[in-house]
Coordinates of C-alpha atoms in Angstrom, one line a residue:
M5 CA -49.0 -59.0 -38.1
S6 CA -50.7 -62.1 -39.5
A7 CA -52.5 -63.4 -42.5
R8 CA -55.9 -64.7 -42.1
P9 CA -57.2 -67.6 -44.5
E10 CA -60.3 -67.3 -46.5
D11 CA -63.3 -69.2 -45.7
G12 CA -64.6 -69.6 -49.1
T13 CA -63.0 -71.0 -52.3
G14 CA -63.4 -67.8 -54.5
G15 CA -60.1 -66.1 -55.5
R16 CA -59.1 -62.7 -56.8
R17 CA -58.5 -62.2 -60.5
E18 CA -54.9 -61.1 -62.1
Q19 CA -56.1 -57.9 -63.7
T20 CA -55.2 -54.3 -63.5
E21 CA -57.2 -51.0 -64.2
A22 CA -55.5 -50.8 -67.4
V23 CA -57.0 -54.1 -68.7
A24 CA -60.3 -54.3 -67.3
R25 CA -61.8 -53.2 -70.5
L26 CA -60.6 -56.3 -72.3
R27 CA -62.0 -58.5 -69.6
G28 CA -65.5 -57.0 -69.4
W29 CA -67.1 -60.2 -70.7
T30 CA -66.0 -62.2 -67.6
G31 CA -68.1 -60.0 -65.2
I32 CA -65.0 -59.3 -63.0
P33 CA -64.8 -55.8 -61.6
S34 CA -61.5 -53.8 -61.9
P35 CA -59.8 -52.8 -58.5
E36 CA -60.2 -49.3 -57.3
V37 CA -56.5 -48.4 -57.7
G38 CA -55.5 -45.0 -56.2
R39 CA -59.0 -44.5 -54.3
L40 CA -58.7 -42.4 -51.3
G41 CA -61.0 -43.7 -48.4
H42 CA -61.1 -41.5 -45.4
D43 CA -62.6 -44.3 -43.3
V44 CA -60.6 -47.3 -44.5
G45 CA -57.4 -45.9 -45.9
V46 CA -56.0 -45.7 -49.3
T47 CA -55.5 -48.6 -51.9
Y48 CA -51.7 -48.8 -52.3
V49 CA -49.9 -50.8 -55.2
V50 CA -47.0 -52.7 -53.4
T51 CA -44.5 -54.3 -55.7
V52 CA -42.7 -57.4 -54.4
T53 CA -39.9 -59.2 -56.0
M54 CA -38.5 -62.3 -54.8
A55 CA -35.9 -64.9 -56.1
P56 CA -34.7 -68.6 -55.2
A57 CA -31.6 -69.0 -53.1
K58 CA -28.4 -67.7 -54.5
G59 CA -26.7 -69.8 -57.0
A60 CA -29.9 -71.6 -57.9
P61 CA -30.4 -72.3 -61.9
E62 CA -32.8 -70.1 -63.7
L63 CA -36.3 -71.4 -64.0
D64 CA -37.6 -73.0 -67.0
P65 CA -41.0 -72.1 -68.4
L66 CA -42.7 -75.1 -66.7
Q67 CA -41.1 -74.2 -63.3
R68 CA -42.3 -70.5 -63.8
E69 CA -45.8 -71.8 -64.3
G70 CA -45.5 -73.9 -61.3
V71 CA -44.3 -70.8 -59.2
I72 CA -47.2 -68.7 -60.4
F73 CA -49.7 -71.6 -59.6
L74 CA -48.2 -72.1 -56.2
L75 CA -48.3 -68.2 -55.3
R76 CA -52.0 -67.9 -56.8
K77 CA -53.2 -70.9 -54.7
G78 CA -51.6 -69.2 -51.6
F79 CA -53.1 -65.7 -52.2
D80 CA -56.6 -67.2 -53.1
S81 CA -56.6 -68.7 -49.5
L82 CA -56.3 -65.2 -47.9
E83 CA -59.1 -62.9 -47.1
A84 CA -57.4 -60.2 -45.0
V85 CA -54.3 -59.4 -43.0
E86 CA -54.4 -58.3 -39.4
G87 CA -52.2 -55.4 -38.5
P88 CA -51.4 -53.7 -35.0
D89 CA -54.2 -53.9 -32.6
G90 CA -56.4 -56.0 -34.7
M91 CA -56.4 -53.5 -37.6
E92 CA -57.8 -55.3 -40.7
I93 CA -55.6 -54.4 -43.9
E94 CA -57.4 -55.7 -46.8
L95 CA -55.9 -57.4 -49.9
M96 CA -57.9 -56.1 -52.8
D97 CA -56.2 -57.6 -55.7
D98 CA -53.1 -58.9 -56.9
V99 CA -51.1 -59.7 -60.1
I100 CA -48.4 -62.5 -60.4
A101 CA -45.6 -62.9 -62.9
A102 CA -42.6 -65.2 -63.0
H103 CA -39.4 -64.9 -65.0
P104 CA -36.2 -67.0 -65.2
G105 CA -34.7 -65.4 -62.1
G106 CA -37.6 -65.3 -59.9
A107 CA -41.1 -63.6 -59.5
L108 CA -42.8 -60.4 -59.4
L109 CA -46.0 -59.5 -57.4
K110 CA -48.2 -56.3 -57.5
L111 CA -50.4 -56.3 -54.4
F112 CA -53.4 -53.8 -54.2
V113 CA -53.4 -53.3 -50.3
D114 CA -56.2 -51.3 -48.6
A115 CA -54.4 -49.8 -45.6
P116 CA -54.6 -46.5 -43.5
A117 CA -51.0 -45.7 -44.1
L118 CA -48.1 -46.4 -46.5
E119 CA -45.9 -48.3 -43.8
F120 CA -48.9 -50.6 -42.9
A121 CA -49.3 -51.6 -46.6
E122 CA -45.8 -52.2 -47.1
D123 CA -45.3 -54.2 -43.8
A124 CA -48.4 -56.3 -44.4
A125 CA -47.4 -57.2 -48.0
R126 CA -43.9 -58.3 -46.8
E127 CA -45.2 -60.4 -44.0
V128 CA -48.0 -62.0 -46.2
V129 CA -45.5 -63.0 -48.8
A130 CA -42.9 -64.1 -46.3
E131 CA -45.5 -66.4 -44.7
L132 CA -46.7 -67.8 -48.1
L133 CA -43.0 -68.6 -49.0
E134 CA -42.3 -70.3 -45.6
R135 CA -45.4 -72.5 -45.7
T136 CA -45.0 -73.4 -49.5
E137 CA -42.4 -76.0 -49.5
P138 CA -41.0 -75.7 -52.9
L139 CA -40.5 -72.0 -52.2
A140 CA -39.4 -72.2 -48.7
D141 CA -35.8 -71.2 -49.6
W142 CA -36.7 -68.3 -51.7
Q143 CA -36.1 -64.5 -50.5
I144 CA -37.9 -61.3 -51.0
T145 CA -35.5 -59.0 -52.6
R146 CA -37.7 -55.9 -52.7
C147 CA -40.9 -54.7 -51.4
A148 CA -42.0 -51.1 -51.9
V149 CA -45.0 -49.0 -52.4
E150 CA -46.1 -47.3 -55.7
L151 CA -48.2 -44.1 -54.9
N152 CA -50.5 -42.7 -57.0
S153 CA -49.0 -39.5 -58.2
A154 CA -52.1 -37.5 -57.5
L155 CA -52.4 -38.7 -54.1
L156 CA -48.8 -38.2 -53.5
Q157 CA -49.0 -34.4 -54.5
E158 CA -52.0 -34.1 -52.3
S159 CA -50.1 -35.2 -49.2
L160 CA -47.2 -33.2 -50.0
D161 CA -49.3 -30.2 -50.5
A162 CA -51.0 -30.7 -47.1
A163 CA -47.6 -31.4 -45.2
D164 CA -46.7 -29.1 -42.4
G165 CA -43.3 -28.2 -41.0
P166 CA -40.0 -26.9 -42.5
D167 CA -39.8 -29.7 -45.1
A168 CA -43.2 -28.8 -46.8
P169 CA -42.9 -27.7 -50.4
P170 CA -43.5 -24.0 -51.2
A171 CA -46.9 -22.7 -52.2
D172 CA -45.5 -21.2 -55.4
P173 CA -45.4 -24.0 -58.2
A174 CA -42.5 -22.2 -59.8
E175 CA -40.4 -22.4 -56.8
R176 CA -41.5 -26.0 -56.4
A177 CA -40.5 -26.7 -59.9
R178 CA -37.1 -25.0 -59.6
R179 CA -36.3 -27.1 -56.4
H180 CA -37.3 -30.2 -58.0
A181 CA -35.1 -29.6 -61.0
A182 CA -32.2 -28.9 -58.7
A183 CA -32.6 -31.9 -56.5
E184 CA -30.8 -35.3 -57.1
P185 CA -33.2 -37.7 -58.8
A186 CA -34.5 -40.4 -56.3
P187 CA -34.9 -43.9 -57.3
A188 CA -38.4 -44.9 -58.1
H189 CA -39.9 -47.1 -55.3
G190 CA -41.8 -50.3 -56.6
R191 CA -40.3 -50.3 -60.0
L192 CA -38.3 -53.1 -61.6
D193 CA -34.6 -52.6 -62.2
R194 CA -33.9 -50.7 -65.3
A195 CA -31.8 -53.7 -66.8
E196 CA -34.8 -56.0 -66.4
V197 CA -37.1 -53.6 -68.1
E198 CA -34.8 -53.0 -70.9
A199 CA -34.0 -56.7 -71.3
M200 CA -38.0 -57.3 -71.6
R201 CA -38.2 -54.4 -74.0
T202 CA -35.6 -55.8 -76.2
R203 CA -37.2 -59.5 -75.9
L204 CA -40.7 -58.1 -76.9
R205 CA -39.4 -56.0 -79.9
T206 CA -37.5 -59.1 -81.0
L207 CA -40.6 -61.4 -80.8
A208 CA -42.7 -58.9 -82.7
P209 CA -42.0 -60.3 -86.3
A210 CA -43.3 -63.7 -85.4
L211 CA -46.7 -62.4 -85.2
R212 CA -46.8 -62.7 -89.0
A213 CA -50.5 -62.3 -89.4
F214 CA -50.5 -58.9 -88.1
P215 CA -48.2 -56.3 -89.5
L216 CA -47.3 -53.3 -87.2
D217 CA -50.0 -51.1 -89.0
T218 CA -52.7 -53.3 -87.3
F219 CA -51.1 -51.7 -84.1
G220 CA -51.4 -48.2 -85.3
Y221 CA -47.8 -47.7 -86.7
R222 CA -47.8 -45.8 -90.1
E223 CA -44.5 -46.1 -92.1
D224 CA -46.0 -44.1 -95.0
E225 CA -46.0 -40.4 -94.1
D226 CA -49.1 -39.7 -96.1
E227 CA -51.0 -42.4 -94.2
A228 CA -49.6 -41.1 -90.9
E229 CA -51.1 -37.7 -91.7
A230 CA -54.5 -39.3 -92.3
E231 CA -54.6 -41.5 -89.2
P232 CA -53.7 -41.6 -85.6
T233 CA -50.3 -43.3 -85.1
V234 CA -48.1 -44.9 -82.6
P235 CA -44.3 -45.0 -82.5
R236 CA -42.7 -48.3 -84.0
E237 CA -41.4 -49.3 -80.7
A238 CA -44.8 -49.3 -79.0
A239 CA -46.2 -51.2 -81.9
E240 CA -43.4 -53.9 -81.5
I241 CA -43.7 -54.2 -77.8
A242 CA -47.5 -54.8 -78.2
A243 CA -47.1 -57.2 -81.1
G244 CA -44.2 -59.0 -79.0
A245 CA -46.3 -59.2 -75.8
L246 CA -49.0 -61.2 -77.7
V247 CA -46.3 -63.6 -79.0
F248 CA -45.1 -63.8 -75.5
A249 CA -48.4 -64.6 -74.0
I250 CA -48.9 -67.4 -76.4
D251 CA -46.5 -69.5 -74.2
L252 CA -48.4 -68.3 -71.0
L253 CA -51.8 -69.2 -72.4
V254 CA -50.7 -72.7 -73.5
D255 CA -48.8 -73.4 -70.5
E256 CA -51.7 -72.4 -68.1
L257 CA -54.1 -74.6 -70.0
F258 CA -51.9 -77.6 -69.7
T259 CA -51.5 -76.8 -65.9
D260 CA -55.3 -76.4 -65.5
L261 CA -55.9 -79.8 -67.4
A262 CA -53.4 -81.5 -64.9
G263 CA -55.2 -80.0 -61.9
L264 CA -58.6 -80.9 -63.2
E265 CA -57.7 -84.5 -63.9
E266 CA -56.4 -84.7 -60.3
D267 CA -59.4 -82.8 -58.6
G268 CA -62.3 -83.0 -61.0
P269 CA -64.6 -83.7 -62.4
T270 CA -65.6 -80.2 -63.0
V271 CA -64.3 -76.8 -61.9
A272 CA -67.4 -76.0 -60.1
E273 CA -66.9 -79.2 -57.8
S274 CA -63.1 -78.8 -57.4
D275 CA -61.3 -77.0 -54.6
A276 CA -58.4 -76.5 -56.9
T277 CA -57.2 -73.0 -58.2
F278 CA -57.2 -72.8 -62.0
M279 CA -54.9 -70.4 -63.7
L280 CA -57.2 -69.9 -66.8
L281 CA -60.6 -71.9 -66.4
D282 CA -61.2 -69.8 -63.3
D283 CA -61.2 -66.7 -65.6
L284 CA -63.8 -68.2 -68.1
P285 CA -67.5 -67.3 -67.5
Q286 CA -68.4 -68.9 -64.1
Q287 CA -71.9 -69.6 -64.8
Y288 CA -70.7 -72.6 -66.8
A289 CA -68.2 -73.9 -64.3
D290 CA -70.1 -77.1 -63.8
E291 CA -69.6 -77.8 -67.6
Y292 CA -66.0 -77.4 -67.5
T293 CA -64.9 -80.9 -67.5
V294 CA -61.5 -82.7 -68.3
L295 CA -62.8 -83.3 -71.7
F296 CA -63.7 -79.6 -72.1
A297 CA -60.1 -78.6 -70.9
R298 CA -58.8 -80.9 -73.3
R299 CA -60.7 -79.5 -76.2
L300 CA -59.9 -75.8 -75.3
T301 CA -56.1 -76.7 -74.9
V302 CA -56.3 -78.1 -78.5
T303 CA -58.3 -75.1 -79.6
A304 CA -55.7 -72.7 -78.3
V305 CA -52.8 -74.5 -79.9
T306 CA -54.6 -74.2 -83.3
L307 CA -55.6 -70.5 -82.8
T308 CA -52.2 -69.2 -81.8
A309 CA -50.6 -71.1 -84.5
R310 CA -52.6 -69.3 -87.0
L311 CA -51.3 -66.1 -85.6
T312 CA -47.8 -66.8 -86.7
Q313 CA -49.1 -67.5 -90.2
P314 CA -49.2 -64.8 -93.0
R315 CA -53.0 -64.7 -93.0
F316 CA -55.4 -64.7 -90.1
T317 CA -59.2 -65.0 -90.9
G318 CA -60.5 -64.3 -87.6
P319 CA -61.7 -66.5 -84.8
H320 CA -63.5 -69.6 -86.0
C321 CA -65.8 -70.5 -83.2
V322 CA -66.8 -69.1 -79.7
A323 CA -64.0 -70.8 -78.0
E324 CA -61.3 -69.1 -80.2
E325 CA -62.9 -65.7 -79.5
L326 CA -62.7 -66.2 -75.7
L327 CA -59.3 -67.5 -75.9
L328 CA -58.2 -64.5 -78.1
R329 CA -59.6 -62.2 -75.4
V330 CA -57.7 -64.0 -72.7
L331 CA -54.5 -63.7 -74.8
L332 CA -54.9 -60.0 -75.3
T333 CA -55.3 -59.5 -71.5
Q334 CA -52.2 -61.5 -70.8
A335 CA -50.3 -59.6 -73.2
E336 CA -51.3 -56.2 -71.9
V337 CA -50.7 -57.5 -68.3
T338 CA -47.2 -58.6 -69.4
A339 CA -46.4 -55.1 -70.6
D340 CA -47.7 -53.7 -67.6
L341 CA -45.8 -55.7 -65.2
Y342 CA -42.5 -54.9 -67.0
D343 CA -43.4 -51.2 -66.7
L344 CA -43.6 -51.0 -70.5
L345 CA -47.4 -50.1 -70.7
T346 CA -47.0 -46.5 -71.7
D347 CA -49.7 -44.5 -73.2
E348 CA -48.5 -45.3 -76.8
V349 CA -48.4 -49.0 -76.2
T350 CA -51.8 -48.9 -74.6
T351 CA -53.1 -47.1 -77.8
A352 CA -51.3 -49.9 -80.0
F353 CA -53.3 -52.5 -78.0
E354 CA -56.6 -50.5 -78.5
T355 CA -55.8 -50.1 -82.2
F356 CA -55.3 -53.8 -82.5
T357 CA -58.5 -54.8 -80.5
E358 CA -60.5 -52.6 -82.9
T359 CA -58.8 -53.9 -85.9
L360 CA -59.5 -57.6 -84.7
E361 CA -63.3 -56.7 -83.5
E362 CA -65.9 -54.6 -84.8
D363 CA -67.4 -54.2 -81.4
P364 CA -64.8 -55.1 -78.5
A365 CA -67.5 -54.9 -75.9
R366 CA -69.8 -57.5 -77.5
D367 CA -70.1 -60.6 -75.6
P368 CA -69.2 -63.7 -77.8
L369 CA -71.7 -65.8 -75.7
D370 CA -74.7 -63.6 -76.7
D371 CA -75.2 -65.2 -80.0
A372 CA -74.1 -68.8 -78.9
P373 CA -76.5 -71.6 -78.3
P374 CA -76.5 -72.9 -74.6
G375 CA -74.0 -75.5 -73.6
V376 CA -70.0 -75.2 -73.8
E377 CA -70.1 -78.0 -76.4
N378 CA -71.4 -75.5 -78.8
W379 CA -68.3 -73.3 -78.1
F380 CA -66.3 -75.4 -80.7
T381 CA -69.0 -75.4 -83.5
P382 CA -67.4 -73.8 -86.6
Y383 CA -69.0 -70.4 -87.5
D384 CA -69.2 -71.5 -91.2
A385 CA -67.7 -74.0 -93.8
E386 CA -64.6 -71.6 -94.1
S387 CA -63.7 -71.7 -90.5
P388 CA -62.5 -75.2 -89.8
V389 CA -62.0 -76.1 -86.0
H390 CA -59.7 -79.0 -84.9
P391 CA -61.3 -82.3 -85.4
Y392 CA -60.5 -83.3 -81.7
A393 CA -62.5 -80.3 -80.5
T394 CA -65.5 -80.9 -82.8
N395 CA -65.9 -84.7 -82.0
D396 CA -69.1 -85.3 -80.2
D397 CA -68.1 -89.0 -79.6
E398 CA -67.0 -88.7 -75.9
D399 CA -66.0 -92.4 -75.6
S400 CA -63.7 -92.2 -78.6
L401 CA -62.1 -88.9 -77.1
Q402 CA -61.5 -90.6 -73.7
G403 CA -59.8 -93.5 -75.5
R404 CA -62.6 -96.0 -75.0

């Protein structure tokens, strides 16, 4: 089984079905997770965890961003995987995250059978690690498929032989209750999930601009009866995920800026893979210059700083609206990667998005003048934007 490099430069986007609604403005389709295809197979979700050599120190934030960048670059160079007898196993999509102890991947693999999907994912990741020098000593610690529960039940119901489940649903339920619980395949270790749950809840108070009621939590019983509510924990996880995503957003912009300075002059003309700039509307890719990336980074820093202040007055310009949507997506993906995106947490994110925007489906670019330089124009006199971002004197910004 071997990986085949992609001929073009276009890459897949880090997304899941759960967060596609927040990324509608990018025009990126969501993967068809759990789809049953009788001709080409099933789209399986394969979770792969990996770690550096035993005894290696924990990864600091910059190293984690570097790991994500290297893995993203490797996956974006692949188009498909060849299975037995030349069978093509397609990589539909992928999600990448890093933590102090290693990295976590979710690969959406279109394959005719579970075993092929699992083997393909393992071989592709092993090959990428081997040919990526800084990750050459890393090891795959787990590789397992997550089956869509409906498809799994369908397969069980159709099974033949002595191990097939009984037709009577009550008897199936009795046997299930009496059976020893099996470990869930493709899931993070419980300790990792609980550690992240605690971390996000601890971070939640830092989002001072938005109390928990903006996520749907109602402490007052009278208010709770009048409006839909979410549990306090779900609201704290959503709020903490937004704080956690601030570091990701800013670090990715700094990484993109360094990549563009080395391999510019624009995103459209570069062969590099960008962590955030590639997720901006690509019809403007030829205007994403080094200066634009610098302005966007400064804007991201000022925007996210306001989120931790007592009062948030909303986005001050188009660039802030776009960045805020990216931040929301990253927060929800973070919760999903750590198996914390429950129905309650999803509701908390939806409630927050509705609080933040009257029409979440509205494209911020619809009312903006053409040209990315106008993305940094303040909406009004009460909505200041950092002077560096609004400076039209390119020579002075370039230090000349």
